[in-house]
XYZ file of C-alpha atoms in Angstrom:
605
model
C 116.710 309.444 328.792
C 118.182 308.154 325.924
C 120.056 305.325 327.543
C 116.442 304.784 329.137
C 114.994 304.433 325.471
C 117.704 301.860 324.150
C 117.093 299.898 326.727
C 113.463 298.957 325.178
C 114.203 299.285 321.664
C 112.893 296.109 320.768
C 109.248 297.416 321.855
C 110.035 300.537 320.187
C 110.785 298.829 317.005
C 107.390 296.710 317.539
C 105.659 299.849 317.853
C 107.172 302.013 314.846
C 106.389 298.803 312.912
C 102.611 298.906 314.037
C 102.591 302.544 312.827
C 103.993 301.807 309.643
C 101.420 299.175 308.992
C 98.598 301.440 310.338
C 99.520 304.664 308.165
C 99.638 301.466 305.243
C 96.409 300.136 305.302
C 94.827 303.527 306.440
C 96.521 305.403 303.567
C 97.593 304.252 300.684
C 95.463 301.122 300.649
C 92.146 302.650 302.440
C 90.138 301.348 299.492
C 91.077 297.369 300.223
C 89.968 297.648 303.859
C 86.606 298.519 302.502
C 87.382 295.957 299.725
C 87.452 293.131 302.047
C 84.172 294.370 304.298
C 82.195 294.541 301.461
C 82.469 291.024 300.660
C 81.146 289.287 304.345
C 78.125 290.152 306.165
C 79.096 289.124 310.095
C 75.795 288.956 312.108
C 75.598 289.035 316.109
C 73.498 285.794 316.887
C 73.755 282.398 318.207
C 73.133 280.976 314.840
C 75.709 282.664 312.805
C 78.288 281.293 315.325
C 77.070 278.231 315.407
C 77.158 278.050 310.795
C 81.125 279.248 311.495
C 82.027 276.637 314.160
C 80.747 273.456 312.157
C 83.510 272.907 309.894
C 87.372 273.043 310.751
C 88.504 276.572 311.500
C 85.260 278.010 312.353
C 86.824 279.853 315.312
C 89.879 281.456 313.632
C 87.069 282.271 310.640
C 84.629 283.868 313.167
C 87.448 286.065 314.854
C 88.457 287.041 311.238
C 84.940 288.258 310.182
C 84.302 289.819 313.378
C 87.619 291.871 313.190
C 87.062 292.319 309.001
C 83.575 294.424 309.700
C 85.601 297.073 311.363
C 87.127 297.896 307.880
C 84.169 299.722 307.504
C 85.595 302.530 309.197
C 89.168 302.083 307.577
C 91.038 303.690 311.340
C 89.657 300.983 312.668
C 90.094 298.496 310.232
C 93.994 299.640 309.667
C 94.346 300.040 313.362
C 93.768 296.330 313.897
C 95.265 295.164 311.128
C 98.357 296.718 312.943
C 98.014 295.002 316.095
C 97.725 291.876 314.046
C 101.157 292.140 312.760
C 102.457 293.334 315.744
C 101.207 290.321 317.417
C 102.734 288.379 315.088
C 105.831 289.696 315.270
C 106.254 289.502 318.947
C 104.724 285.833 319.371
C 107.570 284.752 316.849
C 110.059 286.359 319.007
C 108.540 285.103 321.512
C 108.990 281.564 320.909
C 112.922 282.121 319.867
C 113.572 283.613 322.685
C 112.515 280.569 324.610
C 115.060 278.637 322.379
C 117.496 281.154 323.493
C 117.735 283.751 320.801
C 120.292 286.516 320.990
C 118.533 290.516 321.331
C 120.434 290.981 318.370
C 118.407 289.256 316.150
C 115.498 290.887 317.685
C 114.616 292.464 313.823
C 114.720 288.525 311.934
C 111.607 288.246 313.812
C 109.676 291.140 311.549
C 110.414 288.711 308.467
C 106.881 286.819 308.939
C 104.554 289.379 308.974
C 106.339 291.162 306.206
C 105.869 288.104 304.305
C 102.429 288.161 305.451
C 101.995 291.774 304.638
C 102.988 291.155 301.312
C 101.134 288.115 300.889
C 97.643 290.724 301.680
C 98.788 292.241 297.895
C 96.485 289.144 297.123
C 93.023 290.996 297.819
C 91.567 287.295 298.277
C 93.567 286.388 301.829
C 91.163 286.683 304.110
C 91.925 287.905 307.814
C 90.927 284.592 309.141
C 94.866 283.074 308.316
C 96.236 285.908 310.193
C 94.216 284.992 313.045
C 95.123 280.947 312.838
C 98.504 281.917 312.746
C 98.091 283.424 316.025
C 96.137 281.115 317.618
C 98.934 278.453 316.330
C 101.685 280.182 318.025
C 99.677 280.995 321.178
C 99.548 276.998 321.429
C 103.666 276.458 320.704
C 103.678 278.669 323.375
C 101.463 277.070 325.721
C 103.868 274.120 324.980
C 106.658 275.475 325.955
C 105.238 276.692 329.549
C 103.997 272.334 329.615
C 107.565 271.505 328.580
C 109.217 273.896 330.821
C 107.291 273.408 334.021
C 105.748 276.781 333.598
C 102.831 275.862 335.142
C 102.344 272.533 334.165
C 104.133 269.362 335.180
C 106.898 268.236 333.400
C 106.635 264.694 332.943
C 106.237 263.609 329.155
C 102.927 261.833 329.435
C 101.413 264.931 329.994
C 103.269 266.486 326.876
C 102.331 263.252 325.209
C 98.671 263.965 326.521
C 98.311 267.460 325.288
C 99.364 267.197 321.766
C 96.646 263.995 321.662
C 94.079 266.361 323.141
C 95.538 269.815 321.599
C 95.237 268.910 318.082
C 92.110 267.392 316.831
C 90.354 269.925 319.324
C 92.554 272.990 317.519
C 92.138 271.379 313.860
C 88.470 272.302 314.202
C 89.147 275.694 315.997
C 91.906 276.985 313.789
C 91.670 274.629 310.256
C 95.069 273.211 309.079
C 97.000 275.316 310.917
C 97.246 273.002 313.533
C 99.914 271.518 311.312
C 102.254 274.139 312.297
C 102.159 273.165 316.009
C 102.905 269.700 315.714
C 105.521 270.166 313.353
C 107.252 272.827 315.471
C 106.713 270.174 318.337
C 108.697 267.399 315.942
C 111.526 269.416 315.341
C 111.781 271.300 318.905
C 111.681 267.882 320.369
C 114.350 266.198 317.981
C 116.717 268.943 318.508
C 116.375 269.600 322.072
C 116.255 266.056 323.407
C 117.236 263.668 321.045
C 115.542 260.891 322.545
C 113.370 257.865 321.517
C 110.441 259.871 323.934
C 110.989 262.610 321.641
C 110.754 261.371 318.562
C 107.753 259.066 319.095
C 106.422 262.634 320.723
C 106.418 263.832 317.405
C 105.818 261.213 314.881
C 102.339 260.585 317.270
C 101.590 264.651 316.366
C 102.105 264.378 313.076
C 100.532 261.035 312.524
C 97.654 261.869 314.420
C 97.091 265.513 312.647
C 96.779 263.531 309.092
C 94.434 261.406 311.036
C 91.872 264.285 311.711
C 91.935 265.664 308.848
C 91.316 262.101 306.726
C 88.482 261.506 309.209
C 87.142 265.044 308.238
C 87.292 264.578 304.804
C 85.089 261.037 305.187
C 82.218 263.221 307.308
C 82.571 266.839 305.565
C 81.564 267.509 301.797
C 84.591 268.904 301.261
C 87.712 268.092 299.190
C 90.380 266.846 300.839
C 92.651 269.121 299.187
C 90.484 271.995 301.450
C 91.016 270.453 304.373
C 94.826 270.255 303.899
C 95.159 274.041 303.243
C 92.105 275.519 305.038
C 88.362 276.239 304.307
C 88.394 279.671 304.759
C 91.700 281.276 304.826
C 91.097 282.621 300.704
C 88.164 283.409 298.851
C 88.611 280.981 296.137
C 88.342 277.695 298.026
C 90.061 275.857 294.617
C 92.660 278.113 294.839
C 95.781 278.220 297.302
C 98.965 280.483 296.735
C 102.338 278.841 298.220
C 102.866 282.254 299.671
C 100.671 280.377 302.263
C 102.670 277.467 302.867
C 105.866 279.468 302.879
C 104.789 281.720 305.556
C 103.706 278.966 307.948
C 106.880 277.438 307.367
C 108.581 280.537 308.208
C 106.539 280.740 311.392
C 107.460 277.185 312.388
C 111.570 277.315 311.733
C 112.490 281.134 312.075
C 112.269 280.662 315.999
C 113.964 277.431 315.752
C 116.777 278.656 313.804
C 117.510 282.424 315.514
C 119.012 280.594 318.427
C 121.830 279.070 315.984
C 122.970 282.065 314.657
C 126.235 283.126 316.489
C 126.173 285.440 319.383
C 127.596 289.079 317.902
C 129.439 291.488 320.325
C 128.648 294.699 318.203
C 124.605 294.668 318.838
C 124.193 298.171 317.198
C 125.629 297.161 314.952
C 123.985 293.645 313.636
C 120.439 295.612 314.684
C 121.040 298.406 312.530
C 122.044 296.701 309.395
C 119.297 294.024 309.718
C 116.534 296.741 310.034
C 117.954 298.453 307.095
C 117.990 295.592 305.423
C 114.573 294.450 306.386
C 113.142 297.800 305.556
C 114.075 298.605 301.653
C 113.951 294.637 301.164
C 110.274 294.320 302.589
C 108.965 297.606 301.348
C 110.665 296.224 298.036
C 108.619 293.333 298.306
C 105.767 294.322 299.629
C 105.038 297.037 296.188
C 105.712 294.310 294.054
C 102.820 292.209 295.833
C 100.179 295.045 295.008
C 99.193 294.592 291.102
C 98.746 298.450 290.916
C 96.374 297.738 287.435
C 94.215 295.329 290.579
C 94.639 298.047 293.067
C 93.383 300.942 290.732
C 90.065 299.172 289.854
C 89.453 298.507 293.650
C 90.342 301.877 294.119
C 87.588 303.214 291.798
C 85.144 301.055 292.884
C 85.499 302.249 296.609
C 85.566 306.224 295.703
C 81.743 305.168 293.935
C 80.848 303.202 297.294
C 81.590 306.311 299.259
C 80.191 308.857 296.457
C 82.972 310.770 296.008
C 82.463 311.882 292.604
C 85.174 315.030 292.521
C 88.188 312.471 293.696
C 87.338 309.722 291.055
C 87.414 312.438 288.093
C 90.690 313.816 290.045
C 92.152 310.547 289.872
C 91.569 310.075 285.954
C 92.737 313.146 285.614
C 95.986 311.987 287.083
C 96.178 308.761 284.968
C 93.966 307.513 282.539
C 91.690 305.275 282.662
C 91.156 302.452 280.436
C 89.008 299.717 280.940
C 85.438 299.789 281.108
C 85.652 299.249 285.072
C 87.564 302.366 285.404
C 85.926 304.116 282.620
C 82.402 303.527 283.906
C 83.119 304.643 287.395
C 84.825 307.983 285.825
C 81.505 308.446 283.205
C 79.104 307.590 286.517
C 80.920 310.399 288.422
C 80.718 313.355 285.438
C 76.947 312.363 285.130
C 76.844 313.216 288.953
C 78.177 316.455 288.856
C 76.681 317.460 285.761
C 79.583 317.129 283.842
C 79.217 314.495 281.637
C 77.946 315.815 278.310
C 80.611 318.588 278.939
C 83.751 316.529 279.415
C 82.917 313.169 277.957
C 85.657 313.105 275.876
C 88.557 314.783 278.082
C 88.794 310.914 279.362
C 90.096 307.728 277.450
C 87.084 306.424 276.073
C 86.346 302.863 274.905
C 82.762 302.388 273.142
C 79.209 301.862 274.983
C 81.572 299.304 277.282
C 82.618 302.601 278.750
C 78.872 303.395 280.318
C 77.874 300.333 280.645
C 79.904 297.437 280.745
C 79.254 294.150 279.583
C 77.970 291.801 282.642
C 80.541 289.506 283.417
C 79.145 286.465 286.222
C 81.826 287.563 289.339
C 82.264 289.617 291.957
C 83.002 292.746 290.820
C 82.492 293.546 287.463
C 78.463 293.937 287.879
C 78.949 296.910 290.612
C 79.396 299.861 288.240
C 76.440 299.295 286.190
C 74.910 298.282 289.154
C 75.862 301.597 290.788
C 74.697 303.665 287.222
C 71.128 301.912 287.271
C 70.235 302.852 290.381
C 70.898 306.683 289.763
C 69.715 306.273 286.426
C 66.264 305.112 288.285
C 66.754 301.624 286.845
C 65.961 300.181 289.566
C 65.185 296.443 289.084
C 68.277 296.509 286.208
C 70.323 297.550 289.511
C 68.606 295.141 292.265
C 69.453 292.356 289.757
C 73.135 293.095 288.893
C 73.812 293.241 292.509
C 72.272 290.167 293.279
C 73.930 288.666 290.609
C 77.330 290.148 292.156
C 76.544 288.750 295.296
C 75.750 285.269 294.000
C 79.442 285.434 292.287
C 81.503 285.585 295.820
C 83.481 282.936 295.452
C 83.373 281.503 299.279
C 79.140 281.833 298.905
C 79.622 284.768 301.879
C 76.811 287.331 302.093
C 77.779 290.807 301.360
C 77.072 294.044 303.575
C 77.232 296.649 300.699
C 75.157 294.430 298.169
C 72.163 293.215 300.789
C 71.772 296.735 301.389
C 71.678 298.132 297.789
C 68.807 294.930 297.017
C 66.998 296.139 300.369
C 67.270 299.970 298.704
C 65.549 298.999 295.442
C 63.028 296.803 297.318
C 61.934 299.835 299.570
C 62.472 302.144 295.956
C 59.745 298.915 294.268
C 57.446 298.662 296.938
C 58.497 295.840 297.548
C 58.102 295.947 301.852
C 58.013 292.791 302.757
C 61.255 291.526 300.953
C 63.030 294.796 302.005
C 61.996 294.149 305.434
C 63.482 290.596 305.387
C 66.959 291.897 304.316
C 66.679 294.642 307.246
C 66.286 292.413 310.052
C 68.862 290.588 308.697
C 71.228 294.092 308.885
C 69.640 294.709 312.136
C 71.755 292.103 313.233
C 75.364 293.691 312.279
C 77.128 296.175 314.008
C 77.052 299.263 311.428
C 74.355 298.689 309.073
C 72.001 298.166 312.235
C 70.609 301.829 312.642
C 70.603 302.160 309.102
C 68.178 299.022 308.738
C 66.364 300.010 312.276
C 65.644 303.534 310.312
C 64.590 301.750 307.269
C 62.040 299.924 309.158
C 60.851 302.666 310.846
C 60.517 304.933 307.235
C 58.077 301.760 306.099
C 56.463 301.471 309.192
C 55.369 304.972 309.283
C 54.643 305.101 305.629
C 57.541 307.910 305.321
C 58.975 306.453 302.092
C 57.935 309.176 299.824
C 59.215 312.113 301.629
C 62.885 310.483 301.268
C 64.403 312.744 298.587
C 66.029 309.541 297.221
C 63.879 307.350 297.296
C 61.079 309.500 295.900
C 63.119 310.785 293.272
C 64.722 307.684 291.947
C 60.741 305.578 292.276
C 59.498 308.751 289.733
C 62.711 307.814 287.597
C 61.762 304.431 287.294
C 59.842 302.244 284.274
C 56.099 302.279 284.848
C 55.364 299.943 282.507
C 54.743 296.555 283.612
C 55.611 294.880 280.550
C 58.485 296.284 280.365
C 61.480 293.576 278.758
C 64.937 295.561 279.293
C 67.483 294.124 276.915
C 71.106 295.507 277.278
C 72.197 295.286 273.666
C 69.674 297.963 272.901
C 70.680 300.420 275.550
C 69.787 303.571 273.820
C 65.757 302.633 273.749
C 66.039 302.125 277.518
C 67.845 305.134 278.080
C 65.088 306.806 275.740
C 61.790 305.639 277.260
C 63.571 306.304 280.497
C 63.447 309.965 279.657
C 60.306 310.398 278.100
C 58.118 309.250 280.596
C 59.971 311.912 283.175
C 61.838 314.715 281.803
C 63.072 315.461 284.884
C 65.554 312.734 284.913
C 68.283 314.830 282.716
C 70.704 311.880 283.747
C 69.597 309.487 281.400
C 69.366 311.567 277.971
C 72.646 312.654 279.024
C 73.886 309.209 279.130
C 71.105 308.500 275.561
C 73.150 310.957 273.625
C 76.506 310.170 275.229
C 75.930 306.133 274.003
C 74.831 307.234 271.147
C 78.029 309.383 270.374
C 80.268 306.737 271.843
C 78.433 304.517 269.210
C 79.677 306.748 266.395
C 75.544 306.678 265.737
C 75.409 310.185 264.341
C 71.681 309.083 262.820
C 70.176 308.192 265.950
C 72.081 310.895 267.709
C 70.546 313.225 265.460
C 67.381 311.681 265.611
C 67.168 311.892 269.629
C 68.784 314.986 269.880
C 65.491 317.204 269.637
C 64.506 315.455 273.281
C 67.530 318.289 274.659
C 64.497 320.995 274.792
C 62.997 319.185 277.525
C 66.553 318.410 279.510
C 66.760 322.513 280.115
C 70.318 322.808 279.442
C 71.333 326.465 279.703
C 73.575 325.552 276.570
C 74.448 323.053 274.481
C 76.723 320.831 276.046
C 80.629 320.634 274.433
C 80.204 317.071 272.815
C 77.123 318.002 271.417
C 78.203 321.045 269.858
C 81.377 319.052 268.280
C 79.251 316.449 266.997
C 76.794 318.774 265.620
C 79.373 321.559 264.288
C 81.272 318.387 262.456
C 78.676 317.313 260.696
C 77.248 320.910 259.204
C 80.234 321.410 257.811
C 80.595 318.367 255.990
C 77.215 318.991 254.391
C 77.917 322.145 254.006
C 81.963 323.242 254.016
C 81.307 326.001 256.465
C 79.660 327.639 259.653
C 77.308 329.676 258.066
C 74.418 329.707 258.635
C 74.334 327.210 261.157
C 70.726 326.475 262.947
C 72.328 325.762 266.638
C 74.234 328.150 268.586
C 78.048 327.021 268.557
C 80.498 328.774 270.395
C 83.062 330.583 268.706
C 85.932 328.250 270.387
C 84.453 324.917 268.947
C 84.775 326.312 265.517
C 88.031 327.539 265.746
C 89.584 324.472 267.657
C 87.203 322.240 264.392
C 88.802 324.591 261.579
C 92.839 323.737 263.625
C 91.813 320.146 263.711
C 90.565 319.748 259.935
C 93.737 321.402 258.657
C 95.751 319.172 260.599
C 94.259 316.034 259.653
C 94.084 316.939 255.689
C 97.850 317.119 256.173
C 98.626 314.053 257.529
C 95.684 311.882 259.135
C 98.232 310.098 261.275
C 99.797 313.524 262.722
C 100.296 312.065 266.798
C 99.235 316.267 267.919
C 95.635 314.889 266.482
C 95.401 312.723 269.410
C 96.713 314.630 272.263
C 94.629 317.560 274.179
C 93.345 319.849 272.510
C 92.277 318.214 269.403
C 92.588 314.168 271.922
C 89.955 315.543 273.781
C 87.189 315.760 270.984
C 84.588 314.080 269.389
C 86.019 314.502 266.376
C 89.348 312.602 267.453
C 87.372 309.622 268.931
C 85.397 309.821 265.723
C 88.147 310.244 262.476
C 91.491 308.749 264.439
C 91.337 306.292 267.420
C 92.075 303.396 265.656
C 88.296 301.828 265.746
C 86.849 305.295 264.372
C 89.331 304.704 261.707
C 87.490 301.181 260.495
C 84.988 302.774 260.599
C 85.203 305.933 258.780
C 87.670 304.381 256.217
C 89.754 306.405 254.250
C 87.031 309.453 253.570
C 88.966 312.615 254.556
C 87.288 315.440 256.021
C 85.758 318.123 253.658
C 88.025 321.560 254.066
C 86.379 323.873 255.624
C 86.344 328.086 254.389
């Protein structure tokens, strides 16, 4: 049995490799698969095709799409990605093993899709360069079956004949990957033949490659610069990381060079070493690819696509968070437990920024106030920010996750006719189709109102048709929001929450009677240490005290004041217990200080 196994360890290593890739992607980076489907909407007609296939590369850039929209169910999506780099691997070995590589060197061949596995740190690679890849090394290998008679003649007119056909015809299939086959066919045929044949052979592929793509570039509206380095293999078309070129190099020479390397008796031996080699140096590699700041934010954002509220606060919990990406997604998901008022400050907070960040014109940065909007019941506030996201992709692609959330607040508006526009469009992809189909059928059948949703976010929303929201004043938004339904406890939670991340203890006192109608069974934490601090600077202690206070705020207030009379700068007053209070975001983060100046607390009897 085991001698049985050894004799197909090279498949065996393929296959532990595919695992390793698929327990990857469907693990620790589940959040980028969704990442990357999020940002491409792939629909199932003729004329979607057709868009793809009219500039060079279309082909490789369909298959990528295509196989990208799986990522929505990230097995799937991890899954292929796994046969991807398996493929990879084995088409590399592959072709040195037609130049007469040694089994022993069976593990150099991993070394590409490493490289390309740590190249996909960069969250912009799009799947459509893995697949151009393969289609390039499918065609060295159908050149090696016309060079070696596999099937083909051997005579060199015919070799001669398909590079002249092969590479204008694959320039527009694959994009500038084409480059790659003719330059493997250059050096194969200089070193293997050595002839005048040869080397006009492949002076005629490279020539004629530059050719295409300098006749491209006179037709297409695109810069040449594009053309060189591919349309559509990364999201930011002015953008192109030599990781790129370095990995198609490594494609072209590795199976040229594995046949040089000296044939080795001890086969174990050389195998094991170079997989253990290969292992801590790629997994080496490969975590220093993945910005983990990048990741974390991605991370976050997926947990809020999928709603789950209880692992985003369990991740904070674990590290905190920081910017107002992270923050935001962390405030949204206390809001939607209930928690918010509660535990507002048991997390890093930094200002308003960390509710509702300030609209930045990309991608990303509009989909957590986006998200908050919408369950706020702002709707047209949340329609806009993810149009405006969608606008932002860099390659102008169409985005799954967005079209729907803008066909969502259409249906919330009213609006039929648009929504219905952006559901036949979803009716069109392969799992957002019976979503759309029973979207249509809720409008059709005039069923909107009984969605529990949708009904309860159109009673959240502004009535007033005049209405002019302005962002910089956040808390009269948040205010008229709640008058005009009282039900809709989420937004004077997140009134009195801006207000006390404002350090606005007027208007938080001023909005503060509202709470009657919220029907809190008590007075949330942060309200009780914002209204506890300020009695007893009026008045130097808890008598008497209008609002009922639990016995543990005053106690942990009384600890805190005699620790900061002793030494404002004591490091215990920003560390749990006394880190995680209003007072310490208020008296000693370092922009309450500015704020508050000097002024020590009044002692309190």
């Amino acid at each position: 049995m085991g001698k049985h196994l050894f004799k197909h360890w090279k498949w065996l290593l393929s296959a532990l490799f595919g695992i390793v890739v698929a327990c990857y992607w469907g693990g620790l980076r589940m959040s980028v698969l969704s990442f990357q489907e999020q940002y491409q909407l792939f629909l199932t007609d003729t004329s979607y095709f057709c868009e793809r296939m009219s500039v060079p590369g279309g082909l490789a850039d369909y298959l990528g799409e295509f196989l990208t929209q799986f990522h929505f169910v990230p097995v799937l999506g991890a899954c292929i990605l796994a046969l991807l780099s398996v493929a990879l691997q084995v088409m590399v070995w592959l072709l040195a093993r037609r130049n007469g590589a040694n089994d022993a060197y069976y593990p150099l061949s991993f070394i590409p899709s490493l490289m390309l596995w740590a190249y996909m740190g960069d969250e912009n690679v799009l799947l459509s360069f893995h697949v151009a890849l393969l289609l390039a090394l499918a065609l060295m290998l159908l050149y090696h079956a016309v060079s070696r008679n596999e099937g083909f003649p051997q005579h060199k007119w015919q070799k001669m004949a398909f590079v002249l056909v092969s590479v204008p015809l694959t320039y527009w299939l694959i994009g500038p990957c084409v480059l790659m086959v003719v330059a493997y066919v250059a050096v194969y045929e200089l070193t293997k033949h050595r002839s005048l044949g040869s080397l006009a052979l492949g002076i005629v592929g490279v020539i004629e490659a530059v050719a295409v793509i300098l006749l491209s570039a006179k037709y297409l509206q695109y810069p040449l610069f594009n053309l060189f380095v591919g349309i559509n293999y990364y999201r930011y078309p002015i953008y192109q990381p030599g990781m790129q070129i370095a990995i198609e190099v490594a494609c072209v020479l590795l199976p040229l060079l594995l046949p040089l390397l000296p044939t080795v008796r001890k086969t174990a031996k050389v195998v094991g070493v170079s997989i253990a080699v290969l292992a801590v140096g790629g997994w080496w590699v490969i975590g220093r690819s993945f910005d983990p700041l990048k990741y974390s934010l991605i991370e976050y954002d997926f947990l809020v696509r999928t709603r789950q509220w209880g692992k985003i606060v369990e991740k904070a919990e674990r590290q905190q968070p920081t910017r107002p990406f992270d923050v935001s997604c962390v405030n949204l998901a206390l809001a939607m437990q209930g928690q918010l008022s509660d535990r507002l400050f048991d997390f890093f907070q930094n200002g308003a920024e960390g509710l509702f960040p300030s609209f930045q014109r990309d991608m990303t940065t509009p989909l957590p106030p986006s998200e908050t909007f919408y369950w706020l019941g702002m709707v047209n506030d949340a329609e806009r920010y993810a149009f405006e996201a969608q606008e932002a992709i860099p390659n102008h692609r169409k985005s799954g996750r967005l079209t729907r959330r803008i066909t969502e607040c259409n249906i919330i508006n009213g609006q039929y006719e648009v929504a219905m526009k952006y559901l036949r469009m979803l009716e069109r992809t392969v799992f957002y189709s019976k979503w759309a189909k029973e979207q249509k059928a809720m409008i059709r059948e005039g069923k909107v109102s009984e969605d529990p949703v949708y009904s309860r976010l159109r009673s959240y929303r502004q009535k007033k048709k005049d209405f002019l929201f302005s962002d910089t004043e956040m808390d009269q938004m948040l205010g008229l929001l709640f008058v005009q339904n009282y039900d809709n406890r989420m937004a004077f939670e997140y009134l009195m929450c801006y207000e006390l991340l404002q350090r606005d203890l007027e208007r938080f006192n001023a909005y503060y009677p509202l709470g009657k109608y919220a029907k809190f069974n008590r007075i949330p934490t942060a309200y009780q240490q914002a209204l506890v601090m300020q009695w007893t600077q009026q008045h130097g202690s808890f008598e008497g005290m209008p609002w009922s206070i639990e016995p543990a705020t005053c106690n942990l207030l009384t600890q805190f004041v005699n620790l900061y009379m002793k030494n404002q700068n004591d490091p215990s007053l920003s560390a749990p217990p006394f880190g995680n209070t209003f007072w310490s975001y208020m008296l000693v983060s370092q922009e309450g200080k500015e704020r508050q100046g000097k002024q020590p607390m009044k002692e309190i009897y």
